[in-house]
Amino acid sequence: MFGYGRKHFTWDGTLRELEGSYPAFCTERSRPSMTASPSSSSGLEVLLSSLQNVGDVESTLNILNVLDELLSAGTDRRIHYMIRKGGSEALLTALVNTGCSFSPNYTILLPLLHLLAKVGHRDRRIGMKAEDAGAVQLTLKLLKHNVNHPRRAAACLWVIQVFSTSVSTANLIGENQGLDVIYHLIPQYTTKHLHTVKASINAFAALLCTKVNVYSVVSKGYISGLLKLYEDWHSKDTQHVAVAIRHALLGCLHKVTHSTAARHALVSQGGIRLLHQTTQTCLLSKVLESLVEPSVQLMRKCLPKTPLLLTSDQSAYSFPLPGRPHALPDMHVPSDESNEESDDEVSEDNQEKDYDDDYETDLNKLRLRPDPDRPKELLPQYSRLCPELSHDFEELDLSSEPEETSTSSSSSDEDSVLLSSCLPRSSRRDRRRSTAGSESSTSSSHSETETSTEGHTPGCSLTGSGLLVTNPTPAAFAVEAMACRHHPVSSCHEIQSFDSDFLVMITSWRFSSQTLSLSPAAARLEARDFHSHSSILSTSTGLRSKVREARGEASPGQTEDGQDDEEEGAEESHHHTMIDRLLERHGACVPHHEPKMYRAAAAKTKSIPGFSILAFPDFWGHLPPPGHESMAPRKPNIQRQKVFEDVQRFLNTDDIINQVVFDLEDSSLEAPSDRPDSLRFFSKFECGNLRKAIQVRRYEYDLILNADANCSQHPQWFYFEVSNMVADIPYRFNVINCEKSNSQFNYGMQPVLYSVREALEGRPHWVRTGTEICYFRNHFCPAHGRRRTTFYTLTFTITFKHNEDVCYLAYHYPYTYSAVKAHLNVLQKSVDPAKVFFQKQILCCTLAGNSCPVVTITACPASRGWKDLHQLRNRPYIVLTGRVHPGESNASWVMKGTLEFLCSSDPVAQSLREAFVFKIIPMLNPDGVINGTNRCDLNSEDLNRQWCKPDPVLSPTIYHTKGLLYYLNSIGRTPLVFCDYHGHSRKKNVFLYGCSVKETLWQSGSAVDTVGLKEDPGYRTIAKTLDRIAPAFSFNSCNYLVEKSRSATARVVVWREMGVLRSYTMESTYNGCNQGIYKGLQTGTKELQEMGVKFCHSLLSVTKDVYSRILINHIILDHNILDHKSHNCFEDDEPPCVEEIEYSRDCPALNGTDLDSDVNSNMSSTDGEEEGDEGHTGAQQQQGSFGQSQQPSMKSRLVPHLITEASIETLNEKRNTYSGVNITSGHILS
């Protein structure tokens, strides 16, 4: 069980063997003094009791050694068991009893302190216990008496380090000059007693857990001293034998810089420059790699906070809200990042326990349906949105004129009348323009109708309440919005609307009509003429006047008034011709996209700033690039490299330009003549978002995004134009005010780019682009100090292919509101009205006066016979919504795939139309999309948190969508499926979130007995089907949990209040897939649209029609079973980023070293090394062991040289001398 050599004793037995063979280790000399009950005490308790009361040195040492051997032989479980049995208190009592004597016996104190350090390191309450036992000041006293005895001092320092885990204990030590004593124990570079030096640094760092001690350190100038110590050790440790000392000094600096005052002190003392210089040296040696990361983290944390270069944190776009004039949200409200994500995306900042507590465990709330939020008398108004229930299909009898048939209903005619009463009247000149361009717009009578009549002055609008508004302002529209509180289509406001024809100027003063007659090779050189500063896709007469002025021509205002209309008409006709010729020569055939129809739709789009320019990609169209695009590989240590560049920006300002080159609020910077070599930026178009661009270096730009309208939060989405570039030069872009704490940009995602030149050459593609991409926390802060706001930098580098190209960069593939309207018009023209019932209506008008379209798609009946009409009017409903969050453009691409499929001639689509009635609202937040917001509507609220009780004025689209669902529910036509399309910024793949009572109770650990609960498992059917047929779908990423924080989302409210079993949020990744055939690939628009198609296919699994069942089985058989190896839905989707996104609060641990290793290494030294001359030999031995990585070990080395053969013999002689007490089986028996 044990073996011993010349000076070492090793115990190999177990506790039971110890108790049976050596009761002398476990019993006391005096039976009455024992505190443990003989009938219940374990051997360990007897050992601890004996330790507190035993008097002789030899027995105490034996007990300490046995305890150490027992605790070293296994895992930490033994130590925690000892702590539960009062081990910490026993050791502290022994320490006080031994240390309080006039001449303490260090033969006992040293092993006792070492064991106390090992045990106390694992006891979270050791500090409080030490205070109660009176051991704190005693240990500090022992330290003061032994500053010249390195081994004794090291033992005391480790115990002080352990005690300092308690704030009150650390303050107590600081109050008794502990900080000063320990600080002065840290020497300049030396080769002696390195373990003691390291123990001093670690103890000093441990004391810095309190604000009081940190303030004391700062006030005494110790930060400057720590920096000088680090510099001294760094410069003189040429053999790298004291890497752990340097690492410990960095850890000490990390601790102290939790304080703002300490960070300022470090910066003022040149700390960042020192760290930058030493880190550059460390990068040259692999041995010093462990010092690089803590140095980088320390520099990141201490870089001075830099306010954003903005006049206000509020968005550049403001909109007066009805009932709240001039009342904007408080810009000092801290950002609530738990609401930053899509419907069910949980913030990574939330602790796991908070996530578990978020589950809804109230069975009544999970099962009982709450009362409706409005009286039933208001619901019949939504009958107009169900024309399929009343339409008589007279056109089925007009087979001789199929091209002129219409599926209009009386309700849509009623919509037209309502709309015509609230739309602005146009002038004679505007009417002439609209007539000239009428061929490019839809004329179907069941389309969204907007009329223009004579009799009113241009710029006047008649509101639904009869209020005449001349030159309407946003405030007037706020009043008008209140008038339509209960009339969803009674008011469409005119906010700085475009000219009625929205003429697109393809040319500029540099781009004459002769350019169009050039050869294709020559035409390619004119891509620069499409940037927004010169050749503008615009309808603004003012902008065309500026072009004429630049060409030295007279404006119409300088000619006779009678010639104005004729000249403008001729000019517009000229531009129309040029557009037609340009499209004919270079236009790509983009399915379901017509540029002229897009232009017509955009003419009616209303924005806060009054956009008068079209972005070229939106007008021209997009084709998916051939092939797939792989996820971008992450360059090793790329974030570190970018941080170094940012630090150099702070240290060396010689090459820093810091010049604003674009400002959303300053139009004079749009075409700067004094900076011909800088890039030019522009974002004043639909969906655009870039507030300010600052040229930092010649080829580096900081970009500041615009916050959501009417608030100061949620900057994340970006979409802007960039031009005037030089080919083959890497440009670095830094988006510096992102708010989300992590992003798929850290996991292979790239932004997207569209090149005008490439489009003119026949490649109109949005493509993934960018290298050296990373996303990390930065040192910027709000312009006016909004509390608790943390900003993150998205940095990427782009090398453009062409000189003087015009390119567009975006967070993800843009999809505008005008694109939705144009797409619906194209689809309407494409369907056969004799087969497809396609009805486009207006759900309501938004705050800004844009119409929110709702589409009904189903199959026309085979005849007007009663049986066929009855079958149509009894089809189940499927309700689909999307784009409630404007920044989730991927949701619109999925919706595009769904719409196109349902309108197609595919047999599955035909089967779905015959089986269901589809109600589709493609865009729930038109105003947010138009104005380039990321999360909110113009009311500064997340519309997907308004479903419980939506305001009819402030959240009209949600209010009326919920009203439509209430109406369907009231007439017994509750939807079979509801799905809200979303995008997810932090996860890969596509997946569903649903609702389940049982799964929520199971996951929350609720005590509710679920055995008796009955729940239809059909909520999983669609997800299981998608998992088999959709390559991008991940079943294992789905969950069906109901959280309290999501109680006001569409998914939960529709499930709870309308009783829709299959109520979902479908989340689509911005990045790509990590499973299946798309593994390692980024999703493009093709894959997103495919997902929309596959979702339609999955609906066949919930129909009762036999033919549909056959179809879905055929679809599944056509697909190989997909290899989906996705993550568990209750875990984080991604592993921790390879580089720290946040600042590390503490220094990263050094591999191979811990407190146990330090203690054991210190005990391996001999008395001669301390008490002797501490010469070169001992120092070399310490260096040799200290410079190497030490494996964590609990192997006992407390008193190996004190246990001799004589001691064992003496113990054997005393085996049966303790009052006849034998210890067997871990208990004391008489």
PDB file of C-alpha atoms in Angstrom, residues 51 84 155-156 229 339 382 420 479 513 606 622 680 696 708 745 896 1033 1083 1120 1126 1155 1205:
ATOM      1  CA  LEU A  51      -5.895  17.560  12.647  1.00  0.00           C
ATOM      2  CA  ARG A  84     -18.621  19.247   2.372  1.00  0.00           C
ATOM      3  CA  ALA A 155       2.959  29.431   0.375  1.00  0.00           C
ATOM      4  CA  CYS A 156       1.407  32.467   2.063  1.00  0.00           C
ATOM      5  CA  LEU A 229       8.098  45.548 -14.826  1.00  0.00           C
ATOM      6  CA  ASN A 339     -35.034  41.585 -29.365  1.00  0.00           C
ATOM      7  CA  TYR A 382     -62.550  41.675 -43.933  1.00  0.00           C
ATOM      8  CA  SER A 420     -59.575  56.819 -55.644  1.00  0.00           C
ATOM      9  CA  VAL A 479     -53.662  63.094 -39.028  1.00  0.00           C
ATOM     10  CA  SER A 513     -27.204  59.646 -77.146  1.00  0.00           C
ATOM     11  CA  LYS A 606     -43.386  56.786 -50.923  1.00  0.00           C
ATOM     12  CA  HIS A 622     -30.581  39.943 -61.126  1.00  0.00           C
ATOM     13  CA  ARG A 680     -17.689  57.832 -54.015  1.00  0.00           C
ATOM     14  CA  VAL A 696      -9.387  56.647 -42.961  1.00  0.00           C
ATOM     15  CA  ASP A 708     -33.906  52.512 -37.822  1.00  0.00           C
ATOM     16  CA  PHE A 745     -19.616  36.822 -41.148  1.00  0.00           C
ATOM     17  CA  LYS A 896     -40.681  34.964 -54.458  1.00  0.00           C
ATOM     18  CA  PHE A1033     -33.608  22.320 -44.542  1.00  0.00           C
ATOM     19  CA  THR A1083     -27.065  30.150 -50.254  1.00  0.00           C
ATOM     20  CA  ASN A1120     -32.397  10.775 -52.274  1.00  0.00           C
ATOM     21  CA  SER A1126     -27.321  19.301 -38.081  1.00  0.00           C
ATOM     22  CA  LEU A1155      -2.212  26.467  -8.808  1.00  0.00           C
ATOM     23  CA  GLU A1205      11.175   4.373   8.047  1.00  0.00           C
TER      24      GLU A1205
END
